[in-house]
XYZ file of C-alpha atoms in Angstrom:
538
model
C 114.853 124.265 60.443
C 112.333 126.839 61.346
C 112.701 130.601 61.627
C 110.950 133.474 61.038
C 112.799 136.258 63.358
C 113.567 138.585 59.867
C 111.250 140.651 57.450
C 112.707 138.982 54.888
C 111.642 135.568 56.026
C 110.329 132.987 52.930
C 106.287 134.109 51.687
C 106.341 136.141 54.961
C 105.679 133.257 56.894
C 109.414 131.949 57.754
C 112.339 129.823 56.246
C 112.137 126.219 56.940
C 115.239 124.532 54.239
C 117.826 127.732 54.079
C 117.455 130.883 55.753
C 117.170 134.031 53.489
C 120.067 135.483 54.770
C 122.269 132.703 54.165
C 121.813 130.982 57.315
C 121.988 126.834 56.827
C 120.020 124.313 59.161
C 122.748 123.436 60.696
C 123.425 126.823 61.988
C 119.955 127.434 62.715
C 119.943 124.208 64.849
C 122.538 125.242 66.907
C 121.025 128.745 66.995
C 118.111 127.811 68.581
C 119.925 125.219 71.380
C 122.174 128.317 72.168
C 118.910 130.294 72.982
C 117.675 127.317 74.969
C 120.567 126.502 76.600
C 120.767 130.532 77.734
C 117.537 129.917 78.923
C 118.577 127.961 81.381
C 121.713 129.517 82.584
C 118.943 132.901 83.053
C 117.487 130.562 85.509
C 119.962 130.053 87.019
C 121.080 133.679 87.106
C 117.798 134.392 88.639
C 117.775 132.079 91.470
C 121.667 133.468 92.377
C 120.061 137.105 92.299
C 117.736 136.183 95.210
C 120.344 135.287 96.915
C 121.987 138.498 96.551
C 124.833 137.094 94.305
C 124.715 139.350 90.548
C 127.263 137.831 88.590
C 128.681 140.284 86.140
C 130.237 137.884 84.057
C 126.904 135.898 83.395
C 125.581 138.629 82.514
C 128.037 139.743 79.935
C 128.103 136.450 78.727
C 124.640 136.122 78.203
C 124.456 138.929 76.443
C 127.437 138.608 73.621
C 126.230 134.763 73.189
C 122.601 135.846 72.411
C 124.014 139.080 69.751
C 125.714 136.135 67.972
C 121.914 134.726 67.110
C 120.765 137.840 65.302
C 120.242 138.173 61.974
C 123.419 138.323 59.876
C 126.151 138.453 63.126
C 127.077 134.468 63.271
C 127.386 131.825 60.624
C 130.315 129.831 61.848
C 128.930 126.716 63.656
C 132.028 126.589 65.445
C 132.131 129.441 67.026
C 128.533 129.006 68.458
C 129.255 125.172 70.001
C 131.947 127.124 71.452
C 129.574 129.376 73.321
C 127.417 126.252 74.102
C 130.298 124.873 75.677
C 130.679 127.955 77.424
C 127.151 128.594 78.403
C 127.433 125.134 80.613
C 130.426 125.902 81.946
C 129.167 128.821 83.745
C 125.753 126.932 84.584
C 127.670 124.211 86.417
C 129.714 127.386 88.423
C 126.294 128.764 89.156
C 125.507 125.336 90.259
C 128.505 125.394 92.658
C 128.315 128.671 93.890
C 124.546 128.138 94.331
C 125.221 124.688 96.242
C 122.711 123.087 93.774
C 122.881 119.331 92.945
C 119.554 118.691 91.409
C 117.209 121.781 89.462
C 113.693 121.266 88.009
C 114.774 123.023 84.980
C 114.831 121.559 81.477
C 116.940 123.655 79.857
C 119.999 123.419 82.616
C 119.386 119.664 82.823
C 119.766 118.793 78.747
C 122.953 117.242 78.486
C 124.806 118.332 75.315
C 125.923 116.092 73.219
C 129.707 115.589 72.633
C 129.458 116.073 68.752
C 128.458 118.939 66.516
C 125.738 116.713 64.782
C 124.582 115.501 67.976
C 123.925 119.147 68.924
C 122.387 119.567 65.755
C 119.593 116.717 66.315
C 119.288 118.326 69.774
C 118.456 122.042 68.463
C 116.192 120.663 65.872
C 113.742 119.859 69.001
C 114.315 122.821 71.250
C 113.403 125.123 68.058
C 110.651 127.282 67.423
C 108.149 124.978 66.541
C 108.939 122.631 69.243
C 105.631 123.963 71.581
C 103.520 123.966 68.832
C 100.885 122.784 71.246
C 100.561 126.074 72.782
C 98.118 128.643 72.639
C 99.674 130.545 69.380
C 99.242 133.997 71.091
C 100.758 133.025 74.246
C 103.786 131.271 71.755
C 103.597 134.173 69.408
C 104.302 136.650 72.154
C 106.942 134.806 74.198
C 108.929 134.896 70.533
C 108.428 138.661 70.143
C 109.770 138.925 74.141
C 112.885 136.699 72.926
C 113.247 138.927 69.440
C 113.222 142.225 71.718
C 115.710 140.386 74.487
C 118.061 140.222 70.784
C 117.996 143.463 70.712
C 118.591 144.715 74.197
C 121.275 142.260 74.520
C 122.716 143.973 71.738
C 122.660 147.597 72.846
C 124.027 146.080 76.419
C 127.132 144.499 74.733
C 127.529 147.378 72.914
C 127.844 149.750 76.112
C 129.314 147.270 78.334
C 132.194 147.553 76.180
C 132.607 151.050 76.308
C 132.625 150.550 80.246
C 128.742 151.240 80.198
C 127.024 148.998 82.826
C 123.458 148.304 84.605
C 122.709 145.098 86.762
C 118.775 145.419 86.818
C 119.564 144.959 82.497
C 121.172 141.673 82.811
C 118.682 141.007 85.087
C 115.693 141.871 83.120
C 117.374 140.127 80.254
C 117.698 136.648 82.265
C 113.897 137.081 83.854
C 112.367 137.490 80.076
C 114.865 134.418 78.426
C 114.048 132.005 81.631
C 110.202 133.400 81.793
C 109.363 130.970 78.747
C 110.111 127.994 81.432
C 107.685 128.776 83.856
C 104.810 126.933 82.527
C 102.235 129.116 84.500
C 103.178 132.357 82.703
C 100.088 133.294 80.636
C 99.552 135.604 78.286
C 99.181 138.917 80.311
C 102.390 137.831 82.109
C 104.033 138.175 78.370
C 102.298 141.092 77.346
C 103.896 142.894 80.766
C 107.423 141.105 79.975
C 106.820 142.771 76.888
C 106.427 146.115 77.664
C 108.815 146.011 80.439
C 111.433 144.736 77.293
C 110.744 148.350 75.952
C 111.560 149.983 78.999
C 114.546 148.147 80.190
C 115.627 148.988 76.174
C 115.746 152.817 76.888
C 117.938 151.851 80.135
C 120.285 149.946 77.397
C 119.931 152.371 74.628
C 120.852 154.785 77.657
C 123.643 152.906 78.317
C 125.450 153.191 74.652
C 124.270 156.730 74.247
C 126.520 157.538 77.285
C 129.235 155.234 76.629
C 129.383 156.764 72.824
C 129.501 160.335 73.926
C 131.575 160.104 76.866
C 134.526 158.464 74.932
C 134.196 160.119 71.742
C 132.090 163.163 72.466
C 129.067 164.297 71.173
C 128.189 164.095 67.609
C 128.512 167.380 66.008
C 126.983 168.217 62.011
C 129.975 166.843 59.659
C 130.340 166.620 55.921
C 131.257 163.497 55.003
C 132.704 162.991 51.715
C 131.910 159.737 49.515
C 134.457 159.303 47.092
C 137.877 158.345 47.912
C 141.572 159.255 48.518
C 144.904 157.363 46.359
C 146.010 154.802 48.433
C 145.849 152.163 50.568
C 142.701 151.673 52.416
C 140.314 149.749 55.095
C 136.747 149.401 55.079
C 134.651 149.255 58.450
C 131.210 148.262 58.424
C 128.885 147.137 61.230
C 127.794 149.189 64.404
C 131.297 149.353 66.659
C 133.178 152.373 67.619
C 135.666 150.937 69.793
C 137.135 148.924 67.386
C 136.626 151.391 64.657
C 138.561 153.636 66.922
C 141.227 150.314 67.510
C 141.742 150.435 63.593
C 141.991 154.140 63.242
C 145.006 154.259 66.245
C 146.661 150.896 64.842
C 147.071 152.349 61.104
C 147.818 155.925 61.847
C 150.972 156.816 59.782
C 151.463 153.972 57.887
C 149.594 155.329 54.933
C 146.508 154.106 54.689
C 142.980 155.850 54.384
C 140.378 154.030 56.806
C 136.580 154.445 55.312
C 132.874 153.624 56.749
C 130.591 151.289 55.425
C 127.188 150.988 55.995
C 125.673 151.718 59.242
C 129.308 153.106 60.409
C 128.729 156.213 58.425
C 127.182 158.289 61.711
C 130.667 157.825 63.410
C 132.225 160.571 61.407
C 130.463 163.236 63.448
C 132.335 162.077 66.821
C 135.045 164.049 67.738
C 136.914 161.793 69.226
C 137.117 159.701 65.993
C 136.834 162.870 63.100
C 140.623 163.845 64.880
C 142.262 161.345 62.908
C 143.653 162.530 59.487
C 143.141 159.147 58.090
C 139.876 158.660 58.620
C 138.519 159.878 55.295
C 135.295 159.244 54.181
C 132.085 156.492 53.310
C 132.186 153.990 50.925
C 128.965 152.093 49.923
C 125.449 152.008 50.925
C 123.225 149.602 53.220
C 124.340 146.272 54.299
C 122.390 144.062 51.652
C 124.240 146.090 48.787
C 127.993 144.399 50.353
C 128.582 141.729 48.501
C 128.836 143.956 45.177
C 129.992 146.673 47.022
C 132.990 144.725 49.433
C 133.631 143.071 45.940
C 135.120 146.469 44.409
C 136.662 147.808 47.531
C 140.201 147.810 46.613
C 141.386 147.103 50.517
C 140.876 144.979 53.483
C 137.778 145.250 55.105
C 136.504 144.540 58.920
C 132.952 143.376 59.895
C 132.777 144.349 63.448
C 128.996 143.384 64.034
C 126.150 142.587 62.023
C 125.005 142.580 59.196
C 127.597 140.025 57.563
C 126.775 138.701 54.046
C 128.622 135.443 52.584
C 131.759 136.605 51.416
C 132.106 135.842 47.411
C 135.414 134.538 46.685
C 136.369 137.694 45.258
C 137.205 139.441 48.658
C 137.072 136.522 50.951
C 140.534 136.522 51.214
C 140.072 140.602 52.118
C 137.247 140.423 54.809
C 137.614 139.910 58.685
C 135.270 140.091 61.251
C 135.848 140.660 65.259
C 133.075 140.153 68.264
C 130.393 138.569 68.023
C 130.677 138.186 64.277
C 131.549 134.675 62.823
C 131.847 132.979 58.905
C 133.378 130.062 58.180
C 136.352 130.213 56.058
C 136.938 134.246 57.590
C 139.642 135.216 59.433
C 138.076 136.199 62.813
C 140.226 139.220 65.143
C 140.568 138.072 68.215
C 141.644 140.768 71.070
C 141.852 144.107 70.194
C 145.031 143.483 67.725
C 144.630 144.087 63.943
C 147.889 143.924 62.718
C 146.333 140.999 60.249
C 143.644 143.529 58.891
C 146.579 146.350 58.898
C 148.593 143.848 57.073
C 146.441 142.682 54.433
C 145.321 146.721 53.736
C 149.085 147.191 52.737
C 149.217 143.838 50.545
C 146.183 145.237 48.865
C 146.791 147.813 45.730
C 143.847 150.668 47.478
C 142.441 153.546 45.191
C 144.925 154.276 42.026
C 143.734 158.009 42.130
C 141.421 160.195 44.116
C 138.212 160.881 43.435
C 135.677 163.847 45.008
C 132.638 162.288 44.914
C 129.370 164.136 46.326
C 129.661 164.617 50.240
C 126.708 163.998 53.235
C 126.047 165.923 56.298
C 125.838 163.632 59.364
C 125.654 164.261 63.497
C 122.550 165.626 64.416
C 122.524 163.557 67.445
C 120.454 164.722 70.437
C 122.819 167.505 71.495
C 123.404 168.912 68.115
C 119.577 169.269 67.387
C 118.545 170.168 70.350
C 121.413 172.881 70.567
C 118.974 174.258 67.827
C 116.091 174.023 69.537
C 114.840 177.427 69.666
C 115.420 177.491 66.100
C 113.047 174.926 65.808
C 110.258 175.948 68.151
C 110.294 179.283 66.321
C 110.419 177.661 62.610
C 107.208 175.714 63.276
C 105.113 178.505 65.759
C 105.516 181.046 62.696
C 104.537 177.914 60.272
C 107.927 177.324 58.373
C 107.768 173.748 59.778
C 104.664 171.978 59.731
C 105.656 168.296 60.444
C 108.447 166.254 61.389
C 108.385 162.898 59.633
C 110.809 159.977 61.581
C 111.699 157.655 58.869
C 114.532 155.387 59.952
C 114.866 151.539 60.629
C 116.576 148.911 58.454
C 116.926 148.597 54.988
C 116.532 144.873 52.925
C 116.453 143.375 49.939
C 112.016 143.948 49.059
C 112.092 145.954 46.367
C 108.734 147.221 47.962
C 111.289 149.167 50.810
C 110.952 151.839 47.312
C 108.322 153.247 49.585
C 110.724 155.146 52.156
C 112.503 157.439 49.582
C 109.437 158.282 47.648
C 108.296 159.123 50.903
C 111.194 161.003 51.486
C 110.819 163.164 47.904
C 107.234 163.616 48.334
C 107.135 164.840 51.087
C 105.866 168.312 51.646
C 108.640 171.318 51.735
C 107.600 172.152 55.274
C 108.678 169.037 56.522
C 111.916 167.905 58.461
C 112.793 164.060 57.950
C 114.732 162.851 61.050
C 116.570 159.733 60.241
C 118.450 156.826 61.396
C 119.709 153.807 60.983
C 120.599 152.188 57.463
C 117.492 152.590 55.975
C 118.142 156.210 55.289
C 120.671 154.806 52.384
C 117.843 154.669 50.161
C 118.091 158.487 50.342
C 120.789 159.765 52.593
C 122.435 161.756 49.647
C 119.172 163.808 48.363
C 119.312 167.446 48.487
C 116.365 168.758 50.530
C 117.232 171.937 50.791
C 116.988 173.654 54.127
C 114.079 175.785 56.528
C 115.340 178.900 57.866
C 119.218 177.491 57.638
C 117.766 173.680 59.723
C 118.432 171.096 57.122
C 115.240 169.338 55.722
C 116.946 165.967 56.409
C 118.922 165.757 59.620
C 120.856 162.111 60.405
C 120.598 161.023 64.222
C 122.843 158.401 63.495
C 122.601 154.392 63.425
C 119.430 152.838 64.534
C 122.376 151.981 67.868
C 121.374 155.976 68.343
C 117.442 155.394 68.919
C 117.675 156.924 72.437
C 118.629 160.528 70.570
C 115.556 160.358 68.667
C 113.465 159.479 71.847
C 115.218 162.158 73.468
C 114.695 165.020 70.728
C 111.121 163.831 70.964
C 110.564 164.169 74.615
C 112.080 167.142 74.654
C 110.293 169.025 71.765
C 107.051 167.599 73.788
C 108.441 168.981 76.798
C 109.027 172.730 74.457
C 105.548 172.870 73.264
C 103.975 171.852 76.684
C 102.437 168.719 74.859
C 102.115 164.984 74.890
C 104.388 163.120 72.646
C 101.329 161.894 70.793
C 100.088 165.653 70.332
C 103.568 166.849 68.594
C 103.533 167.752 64.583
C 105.392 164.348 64.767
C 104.542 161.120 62.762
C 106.838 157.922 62.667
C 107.604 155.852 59.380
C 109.559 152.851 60.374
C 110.896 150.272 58.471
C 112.308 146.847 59.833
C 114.434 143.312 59.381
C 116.185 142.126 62.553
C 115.864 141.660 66.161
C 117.503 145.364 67.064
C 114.595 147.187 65.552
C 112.176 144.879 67.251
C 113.396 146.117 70.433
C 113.077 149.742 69.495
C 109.546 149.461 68.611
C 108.768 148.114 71.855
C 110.221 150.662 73.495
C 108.037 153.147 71.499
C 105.371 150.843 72.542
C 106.328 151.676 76.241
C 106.713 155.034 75.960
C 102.701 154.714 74.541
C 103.941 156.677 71.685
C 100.720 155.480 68.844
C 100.097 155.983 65.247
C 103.426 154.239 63.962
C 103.296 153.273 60.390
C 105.729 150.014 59.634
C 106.457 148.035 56.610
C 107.500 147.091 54.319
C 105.371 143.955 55.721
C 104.099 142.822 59.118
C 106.086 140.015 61.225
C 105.658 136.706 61.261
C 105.344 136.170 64.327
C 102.846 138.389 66.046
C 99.639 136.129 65.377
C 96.531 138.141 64.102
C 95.038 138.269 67.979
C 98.485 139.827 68.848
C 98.486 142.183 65.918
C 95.113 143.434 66.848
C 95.539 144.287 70.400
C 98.758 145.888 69.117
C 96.704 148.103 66.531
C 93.576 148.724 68.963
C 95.745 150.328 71.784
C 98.800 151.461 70.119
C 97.071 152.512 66.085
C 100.001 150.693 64.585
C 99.064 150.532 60.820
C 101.069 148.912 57.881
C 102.008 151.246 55.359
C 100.330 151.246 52.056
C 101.556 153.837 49.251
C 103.451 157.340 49.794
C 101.104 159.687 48.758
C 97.945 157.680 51.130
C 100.430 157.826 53.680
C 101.149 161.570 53.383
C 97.895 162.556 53.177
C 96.950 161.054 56.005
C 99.911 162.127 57.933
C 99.929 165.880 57.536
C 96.260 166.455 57.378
């Protein structure tokens, strides 16, 4: 195996005997035939799109089997031979539909093989290294377009299931997974399909935003206790609010307290979700802290997307996961019934007593800050505010990710740190204090709710009669999977510059890459807090 789409990949360079985050070769194997195999049906997708034929259901498809090859969402091997089952079933109905016998096209053409080991031996030589005769820019960039199409897919699931649709996105999303094929696609071809991946990723981001706040309204500042209530109780992690919201109407009245996890905390400032009694409060921090974490929860708990840890025996029995989420051994939920997760809560002893615990404020969302904008605009024209620091992205395991909340401390008292995503759990609980009644540390949400922060950003530009690049605005970013890929090249798109990122570089921009990337853009690593800071706000 070979893969290196994480930043916590093996010496930085990628995991070639067992993936960091669990994943075996045998998953990774079939991983890497899914993408290839998707590949293929893209093509496919592409040629029925000049024909005027856009196929909704490829589309969706396309996107849900790709989410599953993102860091932490899929483990079970099954599940993902069933989706390379499926992903030739719909390229021989394109086939049909298209009248096509015979296609020049490598990826449609490879016949799977009819067992899992066989598929195995096939993904080992579709993989990442398999074109390591190509130019290592023009390879290195085709893998960051494939890490950002990760993402967007992502964000497209996401909003497609809250009724949230866009053809020109599934049909970006086939043109950058097929564009690999075309053998006369050089390396300014890539660098457009990447920046057109950054754009078509506001259009998804877009998408969710309006799919979240038209079902469950917009997110309005909410306290959000930590500790916990006596009884029995369910644990949500992962990014969905549909099926959050499927758990919270399931349980209601049957005495059980439903709580967040993780990079669900943000969904306590929806209306539309806050209504029910039940839903109480967060339990936990980031996603790499769950296997100690899940371990003391004294309830069932349901992984709707990534990130997904092995389940210890301890709560393996407890855990179940739904979409695109798969681990072998774990119950998976099917449907939108969770009557077994309902079940299992009530089996399960829950919290012997209550407990306060401290409490977080949460839902500053685009409308919420910008609601306060004049506030704003007045706090930093008298001087109150001198800088707005973004630090969000995705926590890990580095201990060198340390950086972000003594970041966070040092920071100046004129600052406002805007936030999102998990990585804030390394300081999401720190009293800041406040400027002229604004919080000094206001949550947009999970790093699903980028668009708000591009939003808030445009808009502040659009205040002060400025540039994006010319606001008291600097961005801190922090990253591990595919999602956060995607967001950075949309900042890329919007030419936003100066982004510091760490804790370390990816793997798989090559130095040529990385260079262009810092010569037009200023992308920098980061180095320590105070350098940082003292660059930032002079």
């Amino acid at each position: 195996m070979f893969c290196y789409q994480c930043e916590q990949t093996v010496k930085g360079q990628g995991c070639n005997t067992m993936g960091v985050c669990g994943k075996n070769p045998e998953v990774a194997a079939l991983q890497d035939l899914l993408v290839y195999k998707l590949r293929g049906l893209s093509q496919l997708a592409l040629e029925a799109a000049k024909k005027g034929v856009g196929i909704e259901e490829i589309g969706v498809f396309t996107c849900e089997a790709l989410f599953t090859t993102l860091t932490n969402v899929n483990f079970d091997p099954d599940r993902i031979v069933a989706y390379l089952r499926k992903t030739v079933q719909l390229q021989e109905q394109l086939k049909g539909q298209l009248q096509l016998e015979t296609l020049n096209n490598e990826a449609v053409n490879l016949k799977l093989e009819n067992t899992t080991q066989g598929l195995v031996e096939q993904g080992e030589t579709v993989g990442i290294q398999s074109k390591v005769t190509i130019d290592p820019d023009l390879h290195s960039l085709q893998w960051l377009l494939t890490y950002g199409l990760k993402g967007v897919a992502a964000y497209t699931y996401h909003a497609y299931l809250l009724g949230k649709k866009d053809q020109n996105v599934f049909n970006f999303i086939h043109q950058g997974l097929a564009a690999p094929l075309d053998r006369s696609h050089g390396v300014n071809d890539f660098v457009g399909l990447v920046l057109k991946c950054g754009e078509v990723n506001i259009r998804a981001m877009e998408l969710l935003d309006a799919g979240n706040t038209e079902t469950y309204g917009h997110p309005a500042p909410t306290k959000v206790p930590l500790g916990h209530k006596k009884g029995k109780a369910i644990l949500v992690s992962g990014h969905d609010l549909k099926e959050l919201e499927e758990i919270l109407k399931q349980s209601e009245g049957k005495g059980i307290y439903v709580y967040t996890h993780g990079e669900m905390l943000p969904t306590h400032g929806y209306p539309g979700l806050k209504k029910y009694a039940h839903f109480y409060g967060h339990y936990g921090t980031a996603w790499q802290n769950q296997q100690k974490e899940f371990a003391q929860f004294p309830g069932a708990i349901l992984m709707t997307t990534n990130c997904i840890q092995r389940p210890v025996e301890s709560y393996k029995g407890n855990i179940f996961t739904s979409g695109p989420v798969g681990y072998p051994g774990v119950t998976h939920i099917t449907g939108n019934d969770f009557a077994p997760v309902i079940n299992k809560a009530l089996e399960l002893p829950g919290f012997s007593e209550d407990f306060e615990g401290k409490s977080v404020l949460v839902g500053f969302g685009r409308n919420a800050v910008l609601n306060v904008a004049d506030k704003v605009i007045e706090a930093v024209k008298n001087g109150h505010i001198r800088r707005f620091l973004l630090v969000g992205g995705c926590d890990g395991v580095k201990s060198s990710r340390s950086y972000y909340p003594e970041l966070v401390e040092k920071a100046p008292k004129d600052t406002i740190i805007l936030t999102l995503a998990c990585g804030k759990f390394r300081f999401f609980d720190k009293e800041l204090g406040t400027i002229d009644e604004i919080p000094r540390l206001l949550d947009i949400g999970q790093c699903n709710d980028a668009y708000s922060a591009v939003k808030i950003a445009l808009a502040l530009a659009d205040a002060f009669n400025v540039g994006v690049n010319d606001l008291p605005l600097s961005l801190v970013l922090s990253w591990y999977e595919q999602k956060a890929v995607s967001i950075l090249l949309s900042l890329l798109y919007l030419g936003i510059k100066d982004i510091r990122i760490g804790p370390s570089l990816p793997a798989f921009i090559t130095p040529n890459i990385l260079n262009v990337l810092v010569e037009k853009f200023d992308i920098k690593p980061i180095t320590t807090p105070e350098e940082d800071l003292k660059a930032i706000m002079k």
